[in-house]
mmCIF file of C-alpha atoms and ligand atoms in Angstrom:
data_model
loop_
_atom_site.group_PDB
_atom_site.id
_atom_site.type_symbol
_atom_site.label_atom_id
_atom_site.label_comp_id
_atom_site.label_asym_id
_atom_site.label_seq_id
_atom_site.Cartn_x
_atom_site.Cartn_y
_atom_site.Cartn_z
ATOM 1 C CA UNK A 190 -19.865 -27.711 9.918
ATOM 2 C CA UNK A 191 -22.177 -29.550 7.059
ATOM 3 C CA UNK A 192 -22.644 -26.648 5.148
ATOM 4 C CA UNK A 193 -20.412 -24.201 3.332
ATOM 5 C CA UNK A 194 -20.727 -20.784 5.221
ATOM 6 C CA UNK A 195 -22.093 -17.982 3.025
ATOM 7 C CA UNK A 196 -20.763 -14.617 3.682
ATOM 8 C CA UNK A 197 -22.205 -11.283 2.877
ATOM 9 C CA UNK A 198 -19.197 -9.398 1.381
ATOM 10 C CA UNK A 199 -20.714 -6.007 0.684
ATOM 11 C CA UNK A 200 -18.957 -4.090 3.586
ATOM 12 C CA UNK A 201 -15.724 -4.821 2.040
ATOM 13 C CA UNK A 202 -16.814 -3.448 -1.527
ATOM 14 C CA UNK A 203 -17.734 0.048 0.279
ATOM 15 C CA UNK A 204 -15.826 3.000 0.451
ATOM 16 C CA UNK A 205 -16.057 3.999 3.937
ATOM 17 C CA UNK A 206 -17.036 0.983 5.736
ATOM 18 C CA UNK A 207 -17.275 0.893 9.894
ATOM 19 C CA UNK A 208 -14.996 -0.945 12.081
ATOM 20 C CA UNK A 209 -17.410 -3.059 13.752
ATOM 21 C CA UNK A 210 -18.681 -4.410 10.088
ATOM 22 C CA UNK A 211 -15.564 -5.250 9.521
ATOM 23 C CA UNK A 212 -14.715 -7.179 12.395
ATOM 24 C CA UNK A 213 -17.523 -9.106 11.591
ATOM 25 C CA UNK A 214 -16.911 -10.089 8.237
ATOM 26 C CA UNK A 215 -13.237 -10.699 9.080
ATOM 27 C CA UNK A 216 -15.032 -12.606 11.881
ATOM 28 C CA UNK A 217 -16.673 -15.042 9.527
ATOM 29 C CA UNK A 218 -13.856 -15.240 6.962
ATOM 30 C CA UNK A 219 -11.438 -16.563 9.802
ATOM 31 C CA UNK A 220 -14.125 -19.605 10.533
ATOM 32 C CA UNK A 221 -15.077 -20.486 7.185
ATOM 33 C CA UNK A 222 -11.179 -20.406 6.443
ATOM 34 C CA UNK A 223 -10.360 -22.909 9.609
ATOM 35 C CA UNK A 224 -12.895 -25.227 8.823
ATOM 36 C CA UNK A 225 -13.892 -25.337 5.573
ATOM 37 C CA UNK A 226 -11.546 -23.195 2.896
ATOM 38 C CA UNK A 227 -14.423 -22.619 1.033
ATOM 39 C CA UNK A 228 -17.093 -20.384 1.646
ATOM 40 C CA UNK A 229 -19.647 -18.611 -0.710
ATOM 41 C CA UNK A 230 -19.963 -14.912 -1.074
ATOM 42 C CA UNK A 231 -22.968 -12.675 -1.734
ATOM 43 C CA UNK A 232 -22.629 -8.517 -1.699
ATOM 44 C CA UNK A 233 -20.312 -8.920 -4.681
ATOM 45 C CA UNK A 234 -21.976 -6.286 -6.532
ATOM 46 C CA UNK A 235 -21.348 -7.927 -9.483
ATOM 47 C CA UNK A 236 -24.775 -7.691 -11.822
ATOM 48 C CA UNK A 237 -26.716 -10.490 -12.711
ATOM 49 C CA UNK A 238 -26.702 -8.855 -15.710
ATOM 50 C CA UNK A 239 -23.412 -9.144 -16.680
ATOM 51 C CA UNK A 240 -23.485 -12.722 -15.283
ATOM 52 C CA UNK A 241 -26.073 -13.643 -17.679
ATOM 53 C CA UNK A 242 -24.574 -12.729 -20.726
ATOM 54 C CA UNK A 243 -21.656 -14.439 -19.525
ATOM 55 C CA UNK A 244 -23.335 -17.742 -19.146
ATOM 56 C CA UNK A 245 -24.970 -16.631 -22.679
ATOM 57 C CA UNK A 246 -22.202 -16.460 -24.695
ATOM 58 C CA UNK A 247 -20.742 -19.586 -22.908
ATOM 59 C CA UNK A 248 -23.805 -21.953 -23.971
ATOM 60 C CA UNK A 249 -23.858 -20.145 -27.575
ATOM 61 C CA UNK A 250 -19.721 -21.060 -27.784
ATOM 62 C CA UNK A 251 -20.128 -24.683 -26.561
ATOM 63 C CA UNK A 252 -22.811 -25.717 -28.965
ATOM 64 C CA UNK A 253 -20.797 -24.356 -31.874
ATOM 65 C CA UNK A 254 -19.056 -27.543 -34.041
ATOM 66 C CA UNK A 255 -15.510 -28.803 -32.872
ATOM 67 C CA UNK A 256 -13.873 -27.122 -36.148
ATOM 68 C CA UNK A 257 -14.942 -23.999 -35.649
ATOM 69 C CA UNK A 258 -14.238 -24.203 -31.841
ATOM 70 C CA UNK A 259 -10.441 -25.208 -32.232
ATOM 71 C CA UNK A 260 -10.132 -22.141 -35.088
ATOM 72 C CA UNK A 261 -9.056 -20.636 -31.161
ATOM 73 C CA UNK A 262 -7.498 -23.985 -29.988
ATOM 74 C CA UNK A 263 -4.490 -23.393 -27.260
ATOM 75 C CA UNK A 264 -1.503 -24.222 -29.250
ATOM 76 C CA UNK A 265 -2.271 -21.356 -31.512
ATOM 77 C CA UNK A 266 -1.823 -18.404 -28.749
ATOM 78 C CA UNK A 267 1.963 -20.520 -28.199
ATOM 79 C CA UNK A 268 3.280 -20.056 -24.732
ATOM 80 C CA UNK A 269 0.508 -17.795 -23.750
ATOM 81 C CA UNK A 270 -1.181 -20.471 -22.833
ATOM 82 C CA UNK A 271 -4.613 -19.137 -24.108
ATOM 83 C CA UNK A 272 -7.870 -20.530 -26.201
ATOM 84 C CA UNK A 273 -10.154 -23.454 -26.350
ATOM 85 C CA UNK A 274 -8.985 -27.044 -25.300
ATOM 86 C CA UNK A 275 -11.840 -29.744 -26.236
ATOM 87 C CA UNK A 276 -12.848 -32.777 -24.282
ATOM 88 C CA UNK A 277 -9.998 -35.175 -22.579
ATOM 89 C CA UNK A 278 -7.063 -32.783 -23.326
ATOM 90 C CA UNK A 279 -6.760 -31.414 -19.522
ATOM 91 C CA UNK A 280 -5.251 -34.025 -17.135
ATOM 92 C CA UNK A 281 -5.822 -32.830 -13.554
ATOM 93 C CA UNK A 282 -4.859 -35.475 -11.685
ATOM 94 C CA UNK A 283 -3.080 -37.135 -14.013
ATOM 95 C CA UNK A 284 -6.306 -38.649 -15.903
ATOM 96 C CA UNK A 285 -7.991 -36.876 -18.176
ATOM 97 C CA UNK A 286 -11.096 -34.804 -17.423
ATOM 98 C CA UNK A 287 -14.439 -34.785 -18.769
ATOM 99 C CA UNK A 288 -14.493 -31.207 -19.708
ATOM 100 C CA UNK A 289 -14.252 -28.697 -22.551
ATOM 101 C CA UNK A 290 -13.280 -25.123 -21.839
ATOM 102 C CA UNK A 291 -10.901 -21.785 -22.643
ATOM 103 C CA UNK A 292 -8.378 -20.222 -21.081
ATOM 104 C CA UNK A 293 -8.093 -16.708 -20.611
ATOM 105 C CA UNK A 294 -5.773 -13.811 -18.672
ATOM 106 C CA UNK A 295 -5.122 -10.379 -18.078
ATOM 107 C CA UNK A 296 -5.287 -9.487 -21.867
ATOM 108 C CA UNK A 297 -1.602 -8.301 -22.296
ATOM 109 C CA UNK A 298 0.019 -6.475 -25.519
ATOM 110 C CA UNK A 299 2.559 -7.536 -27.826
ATOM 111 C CA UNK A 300 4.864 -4.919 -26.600
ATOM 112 C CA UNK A 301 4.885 -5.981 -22.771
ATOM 113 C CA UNK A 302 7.809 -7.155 -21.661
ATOM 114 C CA UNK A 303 6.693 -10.535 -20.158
ATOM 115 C CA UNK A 304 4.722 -10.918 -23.779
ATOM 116 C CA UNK A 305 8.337 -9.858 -26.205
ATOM 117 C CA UNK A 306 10.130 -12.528 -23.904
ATOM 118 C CA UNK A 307 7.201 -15.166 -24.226
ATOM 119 C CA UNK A 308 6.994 -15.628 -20.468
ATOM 120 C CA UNK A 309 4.655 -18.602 -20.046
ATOM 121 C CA UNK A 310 0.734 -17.772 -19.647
ATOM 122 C CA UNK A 311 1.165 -14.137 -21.094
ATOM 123 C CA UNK A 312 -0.321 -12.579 -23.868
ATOM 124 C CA UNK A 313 -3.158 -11.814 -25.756
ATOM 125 C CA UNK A 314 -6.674 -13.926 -25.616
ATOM 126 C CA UNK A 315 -7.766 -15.363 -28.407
ATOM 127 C CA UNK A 316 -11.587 -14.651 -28.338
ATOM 128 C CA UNK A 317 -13.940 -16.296 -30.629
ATOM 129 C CA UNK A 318 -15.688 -14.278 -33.941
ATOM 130 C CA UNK A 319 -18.756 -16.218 -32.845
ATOM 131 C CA UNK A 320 -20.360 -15.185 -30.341
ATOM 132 C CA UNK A 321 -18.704 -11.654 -31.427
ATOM 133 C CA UNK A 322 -18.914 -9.671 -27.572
ATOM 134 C CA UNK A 323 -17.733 -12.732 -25.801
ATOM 135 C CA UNK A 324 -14.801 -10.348 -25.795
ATOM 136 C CA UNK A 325 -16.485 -7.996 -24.121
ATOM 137 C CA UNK A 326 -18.340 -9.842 -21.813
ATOM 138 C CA UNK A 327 -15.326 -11.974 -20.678
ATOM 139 C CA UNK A 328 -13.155 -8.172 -20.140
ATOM 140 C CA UNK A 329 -15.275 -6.823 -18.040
ATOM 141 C CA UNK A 330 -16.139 -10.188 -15.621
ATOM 142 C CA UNK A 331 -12.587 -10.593 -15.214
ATOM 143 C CA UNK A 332 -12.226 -6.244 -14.160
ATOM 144 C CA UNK A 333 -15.468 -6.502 -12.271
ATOM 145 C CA UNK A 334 -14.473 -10.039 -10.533
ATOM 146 C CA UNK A 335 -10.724 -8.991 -9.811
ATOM 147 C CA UNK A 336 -11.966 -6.085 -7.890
ATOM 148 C CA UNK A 337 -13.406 -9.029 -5.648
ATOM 149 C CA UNK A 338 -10.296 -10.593 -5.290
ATOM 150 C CA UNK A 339 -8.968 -7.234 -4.149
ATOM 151 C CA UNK A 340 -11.666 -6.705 -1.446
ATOM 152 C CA UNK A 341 -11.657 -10.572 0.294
ATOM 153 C CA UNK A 342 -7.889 -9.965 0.343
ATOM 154 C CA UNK A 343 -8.605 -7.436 2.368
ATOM 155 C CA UNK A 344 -11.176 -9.174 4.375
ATOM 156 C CA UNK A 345 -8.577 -12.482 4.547
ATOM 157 C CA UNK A 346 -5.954 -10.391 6.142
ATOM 158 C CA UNK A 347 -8.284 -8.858 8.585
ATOM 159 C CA UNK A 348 -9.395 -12.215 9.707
ATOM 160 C CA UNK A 349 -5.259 -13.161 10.093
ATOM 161 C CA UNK A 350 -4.969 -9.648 12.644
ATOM 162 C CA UNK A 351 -3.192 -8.258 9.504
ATOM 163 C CA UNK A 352 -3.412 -4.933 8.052
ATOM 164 C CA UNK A 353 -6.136 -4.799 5.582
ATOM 165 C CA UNK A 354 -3.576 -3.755 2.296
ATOM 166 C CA UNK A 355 -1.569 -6.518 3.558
ATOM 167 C CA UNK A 356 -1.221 -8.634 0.694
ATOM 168 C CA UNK A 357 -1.996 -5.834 -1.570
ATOM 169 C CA UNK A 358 1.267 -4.093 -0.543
ATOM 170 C CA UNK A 359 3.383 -7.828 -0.310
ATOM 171 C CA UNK A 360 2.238 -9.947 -3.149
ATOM 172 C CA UNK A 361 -1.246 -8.651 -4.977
ATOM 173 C CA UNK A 362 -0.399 -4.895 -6.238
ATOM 174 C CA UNK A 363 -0.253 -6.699 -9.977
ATOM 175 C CA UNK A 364 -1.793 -9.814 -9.084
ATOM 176 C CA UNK A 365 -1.612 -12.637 -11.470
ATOM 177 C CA UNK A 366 -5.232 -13.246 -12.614
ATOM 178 C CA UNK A 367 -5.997 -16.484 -14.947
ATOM 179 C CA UNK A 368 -9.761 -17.402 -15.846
ATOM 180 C CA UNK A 369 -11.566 -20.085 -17.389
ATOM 181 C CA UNK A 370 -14.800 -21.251 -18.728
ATOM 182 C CA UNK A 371 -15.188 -24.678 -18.495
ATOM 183 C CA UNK A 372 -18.344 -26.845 -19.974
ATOM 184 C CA UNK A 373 -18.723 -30.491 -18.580
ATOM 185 C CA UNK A 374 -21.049 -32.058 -20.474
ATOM 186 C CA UNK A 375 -23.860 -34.343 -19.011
ATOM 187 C CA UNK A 376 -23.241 -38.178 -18.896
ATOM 188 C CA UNK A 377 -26.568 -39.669 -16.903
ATOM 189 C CA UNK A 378 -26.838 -42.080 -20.044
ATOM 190 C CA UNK A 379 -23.465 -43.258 -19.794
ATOM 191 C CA UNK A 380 -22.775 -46.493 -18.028
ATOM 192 C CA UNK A 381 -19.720 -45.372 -15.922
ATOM 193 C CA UNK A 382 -19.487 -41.894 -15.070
ATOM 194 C CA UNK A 383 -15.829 -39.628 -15.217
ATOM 195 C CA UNK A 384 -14.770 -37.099 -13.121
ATOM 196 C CA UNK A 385 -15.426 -33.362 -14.667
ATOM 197 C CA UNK A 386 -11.819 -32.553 -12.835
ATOM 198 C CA UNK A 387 -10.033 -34.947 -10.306
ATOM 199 C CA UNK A 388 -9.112 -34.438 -6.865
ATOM 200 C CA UNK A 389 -6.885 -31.363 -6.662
ATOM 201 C CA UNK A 390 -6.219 -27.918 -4.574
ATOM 202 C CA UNK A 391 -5.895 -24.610 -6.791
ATOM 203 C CA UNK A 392 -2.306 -23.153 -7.010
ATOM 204 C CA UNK A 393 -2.457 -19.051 -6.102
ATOM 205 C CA UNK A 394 -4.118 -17.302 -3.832
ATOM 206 C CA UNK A 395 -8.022 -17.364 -3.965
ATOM 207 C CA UNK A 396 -10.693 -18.598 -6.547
ATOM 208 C CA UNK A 397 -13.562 -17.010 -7.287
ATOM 209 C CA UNK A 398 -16.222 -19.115 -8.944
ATOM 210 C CA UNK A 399 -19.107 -18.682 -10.887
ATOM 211 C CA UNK A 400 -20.964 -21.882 -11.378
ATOM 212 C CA UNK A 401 -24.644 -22.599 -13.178
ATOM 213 C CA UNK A 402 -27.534 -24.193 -11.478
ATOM 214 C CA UNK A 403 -26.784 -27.536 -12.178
ATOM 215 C CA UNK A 404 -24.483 -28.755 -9.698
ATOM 216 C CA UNK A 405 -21.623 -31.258 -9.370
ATOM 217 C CA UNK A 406 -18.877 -29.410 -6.935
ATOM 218 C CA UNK A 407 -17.260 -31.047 -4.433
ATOM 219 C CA UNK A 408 -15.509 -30.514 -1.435
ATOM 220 C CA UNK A 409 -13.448 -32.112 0.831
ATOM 221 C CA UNK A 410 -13.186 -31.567 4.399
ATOM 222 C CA UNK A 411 -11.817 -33.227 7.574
ATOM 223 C CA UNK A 412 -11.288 -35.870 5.099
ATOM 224 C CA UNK A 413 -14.997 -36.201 4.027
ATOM 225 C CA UNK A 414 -16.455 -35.226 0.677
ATOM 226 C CA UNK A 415 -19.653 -32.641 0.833
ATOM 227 C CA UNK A 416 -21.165 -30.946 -1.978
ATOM 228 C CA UNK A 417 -21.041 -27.127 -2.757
ATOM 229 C CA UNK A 418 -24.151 -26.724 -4.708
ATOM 230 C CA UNK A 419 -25.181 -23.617 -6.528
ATOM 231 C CA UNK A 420 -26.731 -20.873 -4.535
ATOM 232 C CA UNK A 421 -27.910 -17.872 -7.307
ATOM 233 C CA UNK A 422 -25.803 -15.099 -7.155
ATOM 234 C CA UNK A 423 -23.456 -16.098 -5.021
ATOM 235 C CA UNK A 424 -20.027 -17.288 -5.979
ATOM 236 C CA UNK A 425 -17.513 -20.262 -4.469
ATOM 237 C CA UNK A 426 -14.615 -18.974 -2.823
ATOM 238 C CA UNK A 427 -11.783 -21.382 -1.932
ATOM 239 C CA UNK A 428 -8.166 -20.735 -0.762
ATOM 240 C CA UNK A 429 -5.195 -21.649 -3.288
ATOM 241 C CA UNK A 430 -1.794 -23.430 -1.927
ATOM 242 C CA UNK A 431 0.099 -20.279 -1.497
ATOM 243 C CA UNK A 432 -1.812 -19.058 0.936
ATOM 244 C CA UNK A 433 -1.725 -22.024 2.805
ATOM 245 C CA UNK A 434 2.058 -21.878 2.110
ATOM 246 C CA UNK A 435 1.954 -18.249 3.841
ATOM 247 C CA UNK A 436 -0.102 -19.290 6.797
ATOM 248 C CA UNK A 437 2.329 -22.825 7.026
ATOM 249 C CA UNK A 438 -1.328 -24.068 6.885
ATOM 250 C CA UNK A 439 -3.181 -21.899 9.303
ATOM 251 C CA UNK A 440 -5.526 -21.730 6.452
ATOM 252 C CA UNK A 441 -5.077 -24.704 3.651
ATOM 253 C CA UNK A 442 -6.061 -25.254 0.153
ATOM 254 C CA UNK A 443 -8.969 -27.292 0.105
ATOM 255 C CA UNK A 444 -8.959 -30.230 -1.973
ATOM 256 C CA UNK A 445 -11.701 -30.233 -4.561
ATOM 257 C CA UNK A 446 -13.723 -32.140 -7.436
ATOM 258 C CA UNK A 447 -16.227 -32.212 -10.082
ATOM 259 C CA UNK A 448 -18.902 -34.655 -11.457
ATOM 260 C CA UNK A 449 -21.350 -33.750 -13.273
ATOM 261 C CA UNK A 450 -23.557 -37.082 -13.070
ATOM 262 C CA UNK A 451 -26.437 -35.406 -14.108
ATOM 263 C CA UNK A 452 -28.226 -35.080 -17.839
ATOM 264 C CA UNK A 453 -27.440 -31.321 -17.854
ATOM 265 C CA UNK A 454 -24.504 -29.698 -19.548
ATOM 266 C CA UNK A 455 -22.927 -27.814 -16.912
ATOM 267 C CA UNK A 456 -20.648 -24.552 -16.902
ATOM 268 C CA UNK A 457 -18.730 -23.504 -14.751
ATOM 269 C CA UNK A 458 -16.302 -20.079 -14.686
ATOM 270 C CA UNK A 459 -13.622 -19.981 -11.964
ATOM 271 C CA UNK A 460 -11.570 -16.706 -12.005
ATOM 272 C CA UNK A 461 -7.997 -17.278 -10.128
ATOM 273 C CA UNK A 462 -6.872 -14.510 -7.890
ATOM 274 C CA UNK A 463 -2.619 -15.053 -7.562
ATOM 275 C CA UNK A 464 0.604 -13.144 -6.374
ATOM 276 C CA UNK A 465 2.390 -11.634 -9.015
ATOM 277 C CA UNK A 466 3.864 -13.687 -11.074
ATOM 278 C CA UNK A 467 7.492 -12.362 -9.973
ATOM 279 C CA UNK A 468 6.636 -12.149 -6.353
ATOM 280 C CA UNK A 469 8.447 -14.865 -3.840
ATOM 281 C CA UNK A 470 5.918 -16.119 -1.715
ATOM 282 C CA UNK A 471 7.003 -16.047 1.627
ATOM 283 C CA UNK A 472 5.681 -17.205 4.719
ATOM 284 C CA UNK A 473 4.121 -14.541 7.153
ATOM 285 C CA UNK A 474 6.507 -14.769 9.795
ATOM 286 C CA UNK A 475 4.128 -14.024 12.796
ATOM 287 C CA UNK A 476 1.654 -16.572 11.742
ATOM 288 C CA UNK A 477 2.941 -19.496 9.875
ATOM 289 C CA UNK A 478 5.316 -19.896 12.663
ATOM 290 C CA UNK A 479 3.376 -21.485 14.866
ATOM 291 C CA UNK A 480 1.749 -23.875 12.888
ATOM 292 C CA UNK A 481 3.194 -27.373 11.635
ATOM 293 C CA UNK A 482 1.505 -28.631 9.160
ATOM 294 C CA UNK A 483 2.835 -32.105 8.259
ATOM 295 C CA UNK A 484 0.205 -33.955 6.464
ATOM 296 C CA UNK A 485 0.524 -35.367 3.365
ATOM 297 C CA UNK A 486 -0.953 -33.592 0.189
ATOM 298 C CA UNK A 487 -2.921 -35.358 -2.568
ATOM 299 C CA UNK A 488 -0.318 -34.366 -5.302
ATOM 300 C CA UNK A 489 2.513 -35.508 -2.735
ATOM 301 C CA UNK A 490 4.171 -31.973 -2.712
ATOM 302 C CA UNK A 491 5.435 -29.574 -0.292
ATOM 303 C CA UNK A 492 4.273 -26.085 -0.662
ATOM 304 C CA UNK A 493 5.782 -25.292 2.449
ATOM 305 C CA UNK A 494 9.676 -26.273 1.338
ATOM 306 C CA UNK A 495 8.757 -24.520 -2.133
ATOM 307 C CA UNK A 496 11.325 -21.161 -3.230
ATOM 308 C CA UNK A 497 11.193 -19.372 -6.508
ATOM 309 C CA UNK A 498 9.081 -16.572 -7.919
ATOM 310 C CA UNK A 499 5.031 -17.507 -7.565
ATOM 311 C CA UNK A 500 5.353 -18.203 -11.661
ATOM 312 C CA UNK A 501 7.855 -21.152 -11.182
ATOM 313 C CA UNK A 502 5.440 -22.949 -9.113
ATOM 314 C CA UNK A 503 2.566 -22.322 -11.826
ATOM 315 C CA UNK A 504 4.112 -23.205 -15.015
ATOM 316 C CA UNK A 505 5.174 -26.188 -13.229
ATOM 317 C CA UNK A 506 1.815 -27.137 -12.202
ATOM 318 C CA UNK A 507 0.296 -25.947 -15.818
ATOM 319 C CA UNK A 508 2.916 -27.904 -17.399
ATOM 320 C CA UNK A 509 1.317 -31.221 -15.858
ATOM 321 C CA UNK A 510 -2.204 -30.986 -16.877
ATOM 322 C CA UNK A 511 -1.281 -30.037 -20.367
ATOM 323 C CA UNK A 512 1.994 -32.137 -20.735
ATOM 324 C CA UNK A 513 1.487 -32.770 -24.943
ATOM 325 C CA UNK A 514 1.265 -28.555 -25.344
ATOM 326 C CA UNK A 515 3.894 -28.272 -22.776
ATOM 327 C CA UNK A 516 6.563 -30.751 -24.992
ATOM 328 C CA UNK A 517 5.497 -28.623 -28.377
ATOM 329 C CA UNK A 518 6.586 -24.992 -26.079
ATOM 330 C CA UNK A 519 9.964 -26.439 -24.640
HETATM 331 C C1 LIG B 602 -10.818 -25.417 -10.996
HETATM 332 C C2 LIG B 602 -12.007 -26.022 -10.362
HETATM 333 C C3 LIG B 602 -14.402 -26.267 -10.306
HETATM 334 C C4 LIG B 602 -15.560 -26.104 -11.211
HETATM 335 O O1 LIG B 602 -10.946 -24.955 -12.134
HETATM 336 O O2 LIG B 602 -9.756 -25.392 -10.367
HETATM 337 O O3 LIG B 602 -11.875 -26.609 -9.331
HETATM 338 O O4 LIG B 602 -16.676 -26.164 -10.717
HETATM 339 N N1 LIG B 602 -13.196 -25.853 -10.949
HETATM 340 O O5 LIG B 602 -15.358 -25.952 -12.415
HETATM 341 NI NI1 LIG B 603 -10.012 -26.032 -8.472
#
């Protein structure tokens, strides 16, 4: 129970993987679920490669001055939601957090529908011209890391005695995919230190996070706070409120925080894995049923009561931590 479970996730990548493999996994998804909601994950298959450039381009972004960082600065991508916010602008828990970072999604045309009727959080990226292939590099993380997403799906509805395409077939066949690059710069001079991000649980599905080695996660469970330190090539997993809405809180959303007390700038890169953005979450019948989850949340809601498309529940949510962007859009 003190330590975040690390699970080998390679059988669910495979094409043709056996039965008794699977158990297993689905096995050790179930108990990292019910007592932690956060686990880590190795056999991702993702290259370190890749991962390096990606923390390469992040440090070459972050150093560059505050003018030419905001030339990509959010209000200019407009409801999309998209680009560069600098330090103090995010308010997670209603305070604002010591953090930099940019905002990215499923790189979307002008002519898609969602995009012509400026549906909230769609639309093109706005990508840097310095360092020119952070483009690239961010594309093909987000491809490579969906694909993830995908495959613990898989392995979370195995673990709940559901089919495997489960929520592939109810709520993920175009799931909602946000991702973010955040930089939280060190403060072991400073006299009093400020959270990186406040106290909060993560609004879809499933996030899967990259962090660096320098540290500063934490996570809290059965009411205590324990750290989720880096572990190379592995990445955080932790379950969003809507699946803790479908499981009436079989599995729930682990609250979680950041300080980076340290001297080291740290990055971090959390890709969110949601329903589609249309898609009303429901509650699986079979198992949410028996639970009755009553407690009371750290943001006071109740996922459980929510109704509306998945999207009504994030551009509410959005539309908290960025309240001054939110007031120029509406
Ligand atoms: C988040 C989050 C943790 C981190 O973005 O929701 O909890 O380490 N991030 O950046
Ligand atoms: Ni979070």
């Amino acid at each position: 129970m003190n330590q975040i479970p690390i699970i080998d996730m390679s059988m669910l990548m495979g094409k043709k993987p056996s039965q008794n493999s699977l158990n297993a996994v689905a096995k050790d998804i179930r108990k990292a679920c019910q007592n932690h909601g956060f686990f880590y994950v190795s056999g991702h298959g993702i290259s370190e490669q890749l991962q390096f450039e990606l923390e390469s381009v992040s440090k070459q972004f972050f150093e560059l001055s505050e003018t030419e960082k905001m030339k990509i600065a959010m209000p200019k991508a407009g409801s999309a939601w998209r680009g560069y916010f600098p330090v103090g602008n995010e308010l997670t828990s209603g305070k604002p957090d010591l953090k930099e970072g940019i905002y990215f999604g499923t790189e979307l045309t002008e002519d898609h529908p969602k995009v012509r009727t400026k549906t909230p959080l769609h639309g093109k990226n706005l990508f840097p011209e310095y360092p020119a292939d952070m483009k690239r590099i961010v594309l093909e993380y987000m491809e490579a890391t969906t694909k993830i997403g995908h495959a613990l799906l898989r392995g979370i509805a195995l673990s709940l005695a559901l089919p495997s395409n489960y929520f592939e077939r109810e709520i993920t066949q175009d799931p909602f995919i946000l991702f973010r690059i955040f930089h939280y710069p060190g403060q072991a001079s400073q006299p009093n230190t400020t959270w990186g991000v406040g106290e909060h649980t993560d609004y879809g599905l499933l996030t899967i996070l990259k962090q660096d080695s320098v540290g500063g996660l934490q996570v809290k469970v059965n009411g205590n706070w324990m750290d989720a330190p880096p572990i190379p090539n592995t990445f955080v997993c932790n379950l969003g409120d809507m699946l803790d809405r479908m499981t009436g809180g079989f599995y729930r959303s682990t609250p979680h925080r950041v300080l980076n007390s340290s001297d080291k700038n740290r990055l971090s890169f959390p890709l969110f894995f949601d329903p589609g953005f249309d898609v009303h979450v429901k509650p699986i019948e079979q198992i949410a049923e028996r639970q009755s989850a009553t407690e009371d949340r750290w943001d006071g809601e109740d996922i459980y009561r929510f109704d509306g498309p998945y999207g009504n529940y994030l551009v509410n949510k959005v539309s908290k931590v960025f309240p001054e962007l939110f007031k120029e859009l509406s």
